[in-house]
Amino acid sequence: MLGKLRKSVAKLPFHESNLALKQVKCDACIEENGVCKCDNGGIEGMVMTEDAAGQQARSGNSSFLHAVLNMSSMLIGLGQLSTPYALENGGWGSVFLLVGLGFICTYTSHVLGKCLDKNPKSESFADIGENAFGRKGRVLTATFIYIEIFMALVSYTISLHDNLITVLSRTQIKLPGVPNLHTSQLITVVAVLIALPSLWLRDLSSVSFLSSGGILMSLVIFISVVCTAAFGTVEANHSIPFLHVKNIPAISGLYIYSYAGHFVFPNLYKAMKDPSKFTKVSIVSFAACTLLYTALAFLGAKMFGPEVNPQITLSLPRHHFITKIALWATVLTPMTKYALEFAPFAIQLENNLPDSLSSRMKLIIRGFVGSILLLVILSLALSVPYFEHVLSLTGSLVSVCICMTFPSAFYIKLSWPHISKPVLILNLFLIAFGSILGVLGIISSAKMLIKTLLRARST
């Protein structure tokens, strides 16, 4: 049974296949009454679910091309929507920061591979943290991973809300008993409720379908922007300022978020037929994503100038057919992500439930708790509907640690007896640079978010 399930997820992008593999492992324990090796210890236990995924993946059946596609699909997501806005606000000189962060994240991905080489038993990002700094390292990395997932889901819901407003701008709905709920908020609630049953899914093929849909939507968005420029619907004739230094801390969070994905890379490494090519996979994947981000950033900024929206899809001409496709793709993307992103939480919850409960009761509890969490995320997203500020705060608060400071810190600790002085200096510099960039980004994005909230309340 497990063999068939593994084959069914082999074609998935790695982030989604990783989550699916977790489902395979832990569901098999539950349904087949096997000996479950998933730990049951809070945050630490959650990360042990990643270990289960690594156990399934270490047979190494992923080719070089497959690994490149998996890593690239993991990186491309919400970040691509905001790069034109970031470039316009930071100036075209900020592209050096975007490209530079691409180089840095490529290197830190390479460093993670080196950390895995030093301890072949490591299966996940949290394992590396534990090898370097003990149980505290595991708890810290696990905490950051799940904060990032939570904030990403909030950002997805904000994006869903913003794009629904545009795509259904002429729709007016009033619900008796809740007169204070605007049409756009009501439609967003309906959309989330439609996606809610996906949290109850345990069927692997259904989750796989959602995963494939999410990747397709990202490609549709990019192609739609290119077609809008290519067909002359909008002329790309705006001038981009050279540099706005005061905006760099805030937009750095948007840039960093675009490269977030390192916590999945150890699993990808373990799934490769030839892990020695992991560094080459990182180089190719990050180079492709950096080129895409750079092209989209310049194209969007040149097309719309200072009027560019934090989500490029909202700047496209509303009357155009291509725009409608892009908007619906952006609306559907979050709805394909909820079940996949919630999978680690749901599986860990089910494993922590008493064995005396039936599988059906465990499913009901798991689905009910997941539904409550999603409604909390919905409430937060509707209360703070400012996509660029939330995304920037996520990048500066969490992504910078997972992508830059943690990998370098892990590598220094694990390689301390043998690390050369130039490599030590490089990694210490990356830790310092990432920390400074993160702190400045948190302060800047938090200030902007607070000002926006206060301005909205005063109007």
mmCIF file with all atom_site columns, N, CA and C in Angstrom, residues 141-187:
data_model
loop_
_atom_site.group_PDB
_atom_site.id
_atom_site.type_symbol
_atom_site.label_atom_id
_atom_site.label_alt_id
_atom_site.label_comp_id
_atom_site.label_asym_id
_atom_site.label_entity_id
_atom_site.label_seq_id
_atom_site.pdbx_PDB_ins_code
_atom_site.Cartn_x
_atom_site.Cartn_y
_atom_site.Cartn_z
_atom_site.occupancy
_atom_site.B_iso_or_equiv
_atom_site.pdbx_formal_charge
_atom_site.auth_seq_id
_atom_site.auth_comp_id
_atom_site.auth_asym_id
_atom_site.auth_atom_id
_atom_site.pdbx_PDB_model_num
ATOM 1   N N  . THR A 1 141 ? 13.843  26.068 15.404  1.00 0.00 ? 141 THR A N  1
ATOM 2   C CA . THR A 1 141 ? 13.606  25.956 13.960  1.00 0.00 ? 141 THR A CA 1
ATOM 3   C C  . THR A 1 141 ? 12.167  25.562 13.674  1.00 0.00 ? 141 THR A C  1
ATOM 4   N N  . ALA A 1 142 ? 11.615  24.651 14.485  1.00 0.00 ? 142 ALA A N  1
ATOM 5   C CA . ALA A 1 142 ? 10.223  24.234 14.298  1.00 0.00 ? 142 ALA A CA 1
ATOM 6   C C  . ALA A 1 142 ? 9.276   25.412 14.485  1.00 0.00 ? 142 ALA A C  1
ATOM 7   N N  . THR A 1 143 ? 9.564   26.230 15.495  1.00 0.00 ? 143 THR A N  1
ATOM 8   C CA . THR A 1 143 ? 8.725   27.393 15.757  1.00 0.00 ? 143 THR A CA 1
ATOM 9   C C  . THR A 1 143 ? 8.712   28.344 14.568  1.00 0.00 ? 143 THR A C  1
ATOM 10  N N  . PHE A 1 144 ? 9.882   28.610 14.020  1.00 0.00 ? 144 PHE A N  1
ATOM 11  C CA . PHE A 1 144 ? 9.974   29.521 12.882  1.00 0.00 ? 144 PHE A CA 1
ATOM 12  C C  . PHE A 1 144 ? 9.285   28.939 11.647  1.00 0.00 ? 144 PHE A C  1
ATOM 13  N N  . ILE A 1 145 ? 9.422   27.645 11.448  1.00 0.00 ? 145 ILE A N  1
ATOM 14  C CA . ILE A 1 145 ? 8.787   27.009 10.291  1.00 0.00 ? 145 ILE A CA 1
ATOM 15  C C  . ILE A 1 145 ? 7.270   27.174 10.354  1.00 0.00 ? 145 ILE A C  1
ATOM 16  N N  . TYR A 1 146 ? 6.682   26.924 11.506  1.00 0.00 ? 146 TYR A N  1
ATOM 17  C CA . TYR A 1 146 ? 5.231   26.973 11.600  1.00 0.00 ? 146 TYR A CA 1
ATOM 18  C C  . TYR A 1 146 ? 4.695   28.397 11.683  1.00 0.00 ? 146 TYR A C  1
ATOM 19  N N  . ILE A 1 147 ? 5.496   29.318 12.179  1.00 0.00 ? 147 ILE A N  1
ATOM 20  C CA . ILE A 1 147 ? 5.104   30.731 12.102  1.00 0.00 ? 147 ILE A CA 1
ATOM 21  C C  . ILE A 1 147 ? 5.046   31.164 10.641  1.00 0.00 ? 147 ILE A C  1
ATOM 22  N N  . GLU A 1 148 ? 6.045   30.728 9.857   1.00 0.00 ? 148 GLU A N  1
ATOM 23  C CA . GLU A 1 148 ? 6.060   31.092 8.442   1.00 0.00 ? 148 GLU A CA 1
ATOM 24  C C  . GLU A 1 148 ? 4.847   30.518 7.711   1.00 0.00 ? 148 GLU A C  1
ATOM 25  N N  . ILE A 1 149 ? 4.520   29.268 8.000   1.00 0.00 ? 149 ILE A N  1
ATOM 26  C CA . ILE A 1 149 ? 3.353   28.654 7.367   1.00 0.00 ? 149 ILE A CA 1
ATOM 27  C C  . ILE A 1 149 ? 2.079   29.409 7.741   1.00 0.00 ? 149 ILE A C  1
ATOM 28  N N  . PHE A 1 150 ? 1.935   29.752 9.023   1.00 0.00 ? 150 PHE A N  1
ATOM 29  C CA . PHE A 1 150 ? 0.743   30.473 9.482   1.00 0.00 ? 150 PHE A CA 1
ATOM 30  C C  . PHE A 1 150 ? 0.623   31.829 8.797   1.00 0.00 ? 150 PHE A C  1
ATOM 31  N N  . MET A 1 151 ? 1.729   32.585 8.778   1.00 0.00 ? 151 MET A N  1
ATOM 32  C CA . MET A 1 151 ? 1.688   33.921 8.181   1.00 0.00 ? 151 MET A CA 1
ATOM 33  C C  . MET A 1 151 ? 1.507   33.846 6.666   1.00 0.00 ? 151 MET A C  1
ATOM 34  N N  . ALA A 1 152 ? 2.039   32.793 6.058   1.00 0.00 ? 152 ALA A N  1
ATOM 35  C CA . ALA A 1 152 ? 1.826   32.605 4.624   1.00 0.00 ? 152 ALA A CA 1
ATOM 36  C C  . ALA A 1 152 ? 0.344   32.381 4.330   1.00 0.00 ? 152 ALA A C  1
ATOM 37  N N  . LEU A 1 153 ? -0.331  31.622 5.187   1.00 0.00 ? 153 LEU A N  1
ATOM 38  C CA . LEU A 1 153 ? -1.760  31.382 4.994   1.00 0.00 ? 153 LEU A CA 1
ATOM 39  C C  . LEU A 1 153 ? -2.566  32.659 5.174   1.00 0.00 ? 153 LEU A C  1
ATOM 40  N N  . VAL A 1 154 ? -2.134  33.513 6.104   1.00 0.00 ? 154 VAL A N  1
ATOM 41  C CA . VAL A 1 154 ? -2.786  34.815 6.262   1.00 0.00 ? 154 VAL A CA 1
ATOM 42  C C  . VAL A 1 154 ? -2.614  35.633 4.987   1.00 0.00 ? 154 VAL A C  1
ATOM 43  N N  . SER A 1 155 ? -1.397  35.623 4.433   1.00 0.00 ? 155 SER A N  1
ATOM 44  C CA . SER A 1 155 ? -1.126  36.372 3.200   1.00 0.00 ? 155 SER A CA 1
ATOM 45  C C  . SER A 1 155 ? -1.935  35.818 2.031   1.00 0.00 ? 155 SER A C  1
ATOM 46  N N  . TYR A 1 156 ? -2.046  34.498 1.947   1.00 0.00 ? 156 TYR A N  1
ATOM 47  C CA . TYR A 1 156 ? -2.854  33.889 0.890   1.00 0.00 ? 156 TYR A CA 1
ATOM 48  C C  . TYR A 1 156 ? -4.309  34.339 1.001   1.00 0.00 ? 156 TYR A C  1
ATOM 49  N N  . THR A 1 157 ? -4.824  34.416 2.222   1.00 0.00 ? 157 THR A N  1
ATOM 50  C CA . THR A 1 157 ? -6.215  34.809 2.410   1.00 0.00 ? 157 THR A CA 1
ATOM 51  C C  . THR A 1 157 ? -6.424  36.281 2.071   1.00 0.00 ? 157 THR A C  1
ATOM 52  N N  . ILE A 1 158 ? -5.451  37.131 2.416   1.00 0.00 ? 158 ILE A N  1
ATOM 53  C CA . ILE A 1 158 ? -5.532  38.542 2.029   1.00 0.00 ? 158 ILE A CA 1
ATOM 54  C C  . ILE A 1 158 ? -5.537  38.667 0.514   1.00 0.00 ? 158 ILE A C  1
ATOM 55  N N  . SER A 1 159 ? -4.674  37.904 -0.142  1.00 0.00 ? 159 SER A N  1
ATOM 56  C CA . SER A 1 159 ? -4.626  37.919 -1.610  1.00 0.00 ? 159 SER A CA 1
ATOM 57  C C  . SER A 1 159 ? -5.954  37.467 -2.203  1.00 0.00 ? 159 SER A C  1
ATOM 58  N N  . LEU A 1 160 ? -6.536  36.430 -1.603  1.00 0.00 ? 160 LEU A N  1
ATOM 59  C CA . LEU A 1 160 ? -7.848  35.948 -2.036  1.00 0.00 ? 160 LEU A CA 1
ATOM 60  C C  . LEU A 1 160 ? -8.882  37.063 -1.929  1.00 0.00 ? 160 LEU A C  1
ATOM 61  N N  . HIS A 1 161 ? -8.900  37.753 -0.814  1.00 0.00 ? 161 HIS A N  1
ATOM 62  C CA . HIS A 1 161 ? -9.853  38.839 -0.575  1.00 0.00 ? 161 HIS A CA 1
ATOM 63  C C  . HIS A 1 161 ? -9.669  39.975 -1.584  1.00 0.00 ? 161 HIS A C  1
ATOM 64  N N  . ASP A 1 162 ? -8.421  40.414 -1.765  1.00 0.00 ? 162 ASP A N  1
ATOM 65  C CA . ASP A 1 162 ? -8.140  41.541 -2.660  1.00 0.00 ? 162 ASP A CA 1
ATOM 66  C C  . ASP A 1 162 ? -8.543  41.253 -4.103  1.00 0.00 ? 162 ASP A C  1
ATOM 67  N N  . ASN A 1 163 ? -8.252  40.060 -4.563  1.00 0.00 ? 163 ASN A N  1
ATOM 68  C CA . ASN A 1 163 ? -8.556  39.728 -5.950  1.00 0.00 ? 163 ASN A CA 1
ATOM 69  C C  . ASN A 1 163 ? -10.040 39.448 -6.166  1.00 0.00 ? 163 ASN A C  1
ATOM 70  N N  . LEU A 1 164 ? -10.708 38.933 -5.130  1.00 0.00 ? 164 LEU A N  1
ATOM 71  C CA . LEU A 1 164 ? -12.158 38.727 -5.244  1.00 0.00 ? 164 LEU A CA 1
ATOM 72  C C  . LEU A 1 164 ? -12.882 40.054 -5.368  1.00 0.00 ? 164 LEU A C  1
ATOM 73  N N  . ILE A 1 165 ? -12.385 41.085 -4.677  1.00 0.00 ? 165 ILE A N  1
ATOM 74  C CA . ILE A 1 165 ? -12.997 42.413 -4.774  1.00 0.00 ? 165 ILE A CA 1
ATOM 75  C C  . ILE A 1 165 ? -13.003 42.884 -6.221  1.00 0.00 ? 165 ILE A C  1
ATOM 76  N N  . THR A 1 166 ? -11.886 42.628 -6.907  1.00 0.00 ? 166 THR A N  1
ATOM 77  C CA . THR A 1 166 ? -11.749 43.080 -8.293  1.00 0.00 ? 166 THR A CA 1
ATOM 78  C C  . THR A 1 166 ? -12.553 42.220 -9.259  1.00 0.00 ? 166 THR A C  1
ATOM 79  N N  . VAL A 1 167 ? -12.442 40.924 -9.116  1.00 0.00 ? 167 VAL A N  1
ATOM 80  C CA . VAL A 1 167 ? -13.075 40.031 -10.084 1.00 0.00 ? 167 VAL A CA 1
ATOM 81  C C  . VAL A 1 167 ? -14.602 40.031 -9.952  1.00 0.00 ? 167 VAL A C  1
ATOM 82  N N  . LEU A 1 168 ? -15.113 40.374 -8.756  1.00 0.00 ? 168 LEU A N  1
ATOM 83  C CA . LEU A 1 168 ? -16.564 40.424 -8.531  1.00 0.00 ? 168 LEU A CA 1
ATOM 84  C C  . LEU A 1 168 ? -16.979 41.825 -8.083  1.00 0.00 ? 168 LEU A C  1
ATOM 85  N N  . SER A 1 169 ? -16.389 42.833 -8.726  1.00 0.00 ? 169 SER A N  1
ATOM 86  C CA . SER A 1 169 ? -16.588 44.224 -8.304  1.00 0.00 ? 169 SER A CA 1
ATOM 87  C C  . SER A 1 169 ? -18.047 44.679 -8.422  1.00 0.00 ? 169 SER A C  1
ATOM 88  N N  . ARG A 1 170 ? -18.809 44.112 -9.335  1.00 0.00 ? 170 ARG A N  1
ATOM 89  C CA . ARG A 1 170 ? -20.196 44.541 -9.545  1.00 0.00 ? 170 ARG A CA 1
ATOM 90  C C  . ARG A 1 170 ? -21.200 43.741 -8.722  1.00 0.00 ? 170 ARG A C  1
ATOM 91  N N  . THR A 1 171 ? -20.703 42.812 -7.956  1.00 0.00 ? 171 THR A N  1
ATOM 92  C CA . THR A 1 171 ? -21.594 41.966 -7.164  1.00 0.00 ? 171 THR A CA 1
ATOM 93  C C  . THR A 1 171 ? -21.931 42.630 -5.838  1.00 0.00 ? 171 THR A C  1
ATOM 94  N N  . GLN A 1 172 ? -23.177 42.623 -5.481  1.00 0.00 ? 172 GLN A N  1
ATOM 95  C CA . GLN A 1 172 ? -23.624 43.181 -4.211  1.00 0.00 ? 172 GLN A CA 1
ATOM 96  C C  . GLN A 1 172 ? -24.414 42.114 -3.451  1.00 0.00 ? 172 GLN A C  1
ATOM 97  N N  . ILE A 1 173 ? -23.945 41.819 -2.239  1.00 0.00 ? 173 ILE A N  1
ATOM 98  C CA . ILE A 1 173 ? -24.609 40.808 -1.420  1.00 0.00 ? 173 ILE A CA 1
ATOM 99  C C  . ILE A 1 173 ? -24.815 41.365 -0.017  1.00 0.00 ? 173 ILE A C  1
ATOM 100 N N  . LYS A 1 174 ? -25.995 41.201 0.507   1.00 0.00 ? 174 LYS A N  1
ATOM 101 C CA . LYS A 1 174 ? -26.299 41.599 1.878   1.00 0.00 ? 174 LYS A CA 1
ATOM 102 C C  . LYS A 1 174 ? -26.847 40.398 2.629   1.00 0.00 ? 174 LYS A C  1
ATOM 103 N N  . LEU A 1 175 ? -26.294 40.174 3.808   1.00 0.00 ? 175 LEU A N  1
ATOM 104 C CA . LEU A 1 175 ? -26.709 39.036 4.621   1.00 0.00 ? 175 LEU A CA 1
ATOM 105 C C  . LEU A 1 175 ? -27.508 39.539 5.817   1.00 0.00 ? 175 LEU A C  1
ATOM 106 N N  . PRO A 1 176 ? -28.767 39.128 5.958   1.00 0.00 ? 176 PRO A N  1
ATOM 107 C CA . PRO A 1 176 ? -29.586 39.586 7.096   1.00 0.00 ? 176 PRO A CA 1
ATOM 108 C C  . PRO A 1 176 ? -28.929 39.236 8.425   1.00 0.00 ? 176 PRO A C  1
ATOM 109 N N  . GLY A 1 177 ? -28.917 40.187 9.318   1.00 0.00 ? 177 GLY A N  1
ATOM 110 C CA . GLY A 1 177 ? -28.341 39.942 10.642  1.00 0.00 ? 177 GLY A CA 1
ATOM 111 C C  . GLY A 1 177 ? -26.913 40.391 10.809  1.00 0.00 ? 177 GLY A C  1
ATOM 112 N N  . VAL A 1 178 ? -26.187 40.595 9.684   1.00 0.00 ? 178 VAL A N  1
ATOM 113 C CA . VAL A 1 178 ? -24.798 41.067 9.755   1.00 0.00 ? 178 VAL A CA 1
ATOM 114 C C  . VAL A 1 178 ? -24.619 42.236 8.788   1.00 0.00 ? 178 VAL A C  1
ATOM 115 N N  . PRO A 1 179 ? -25.228 43.376 9.068   1.00 0.00 ? 179 PRO A N  1
ATOM 116 C CA . PRO A 1 179 ? -25.176 44.515 8.158   1.00 0.00 ? 179 PRO A CA 1
ATOM 117 C C  . PRO A 1 179 ? -23.783 45.132 8.036   1.00 0.00 ? 179 PRO A C  1
ATOM 118 N N  . ASN A 1 180 ? -22.911 44.893 9.027   1.00 0.00 ? 180 ASN A N  1
ATOM 119 C CA . ASN A 1 180 ? -21.579 45.488 9.004   1.00 0.00 ? 180 ASN A CA 1
ATOM 120 C C  . ASN A 1 180 ? -20.586 44.732 8.133   1.00 0.00 ? 180 ASN A C  1
ATOM 121 N N  . LEU A 1 181 ? -20.999 43.587 7.639   1.00 0.00 ? 181 LEU A N  1
ATOM 122 C CA . LEU A 1 181 ? -20.113 42.780 6.792   1.00 0.00 ? 181 LEU A CA 1
ATOM 123 C C  . LEU A 1 181 ? -20.243 43.233 5.344   1.00 0.00 ? 181 LEU A C  1
ATOM 124 N N  . HIS A 1 182 ? -19.143 43.794 4.793   1.00 0.00 ? 182 HIS A N  1
ATOM 125 C CA . HIS A 1 182 ? -19.154 44.284 3.426   1.00 0.00 ? 182 HIS A CA 1
ATOM 126 C C  . HIS A 1 182 ? -19.261 43.125 2.436   1.00 0.00 ? 182 HIS A C  1
ATOM 127 N N  . THR A 1 183 ? -19.659 43.463 1.216   1.00 0.00 ? 183 THR A N  1
ATOM 128 C CA . THR A 1 183 ? -19.810 42.444 0.172   1.00 0.00 ? 183 THR A CA 1
ATOM 129 C C  . THR A 1 183 ? -18.512 41.693 -0.057  1.00 0.00 ? 183 THR A C  1
ATOM 130 N N  . SER A 1 184 ? -17.382 42.432 -0.150  1.00 0.00 ? 184 SER A N  1
ATOM 131 C CA . SER A 1 184 ? -16.089 41.798 -0.406  1.00 0.00 ? 184 SER A CA 1
ATOM 132 C C  . SER A 1 184 ? -15.713 40.830 0.715   1.00 0.00 ? 184 SER A C  1
ATOM 133 N N  . GLN A 1 185 ? -16.005 41.220 1.963   1.00 0.00 ? 185 GLN A N  1
ATOM 134 C CA . GLN A 1 185 ? -15.703 40.337 3.089   1.00 0.00 ? 185 GLN A CA 1
ATOM 135 C C  . GLN A 1 185 ? -16.595 39.114 3.080   1.00 0.00 ? 185 GLN A C  1
ATOM 136 N N  . LEU A 1 186 ? -17.864 39.323 2.746   1.00 0.00 ? 186 LEU A N  1
ATOM 137 C CA . LEU A 1 186 ? -18.804 38.210 2.696   1.00 0.00 ? 186 LEU A CA 1
ATOM 138 C C  . LEU A 1 186 ? -18.412 37.205 1.618   1.00 0.00 ? 186 LEU A C  1
ATOM 139 N N  . ILE A 1 187 ? -17.992 37.721 0.459   1.00 0.00 ? 187 ILE A N  1
ATOM 140 C CA . ILE A 1 187 ? -17.574 36.832 -0.631  1.00 0.00 ? 187 ILE A CA 1
ATOM 141 C C  . ILE A 1 187 ? -16.324 36.051 -0.229  1.00 0.00 ? 187 ILE A C  1
#
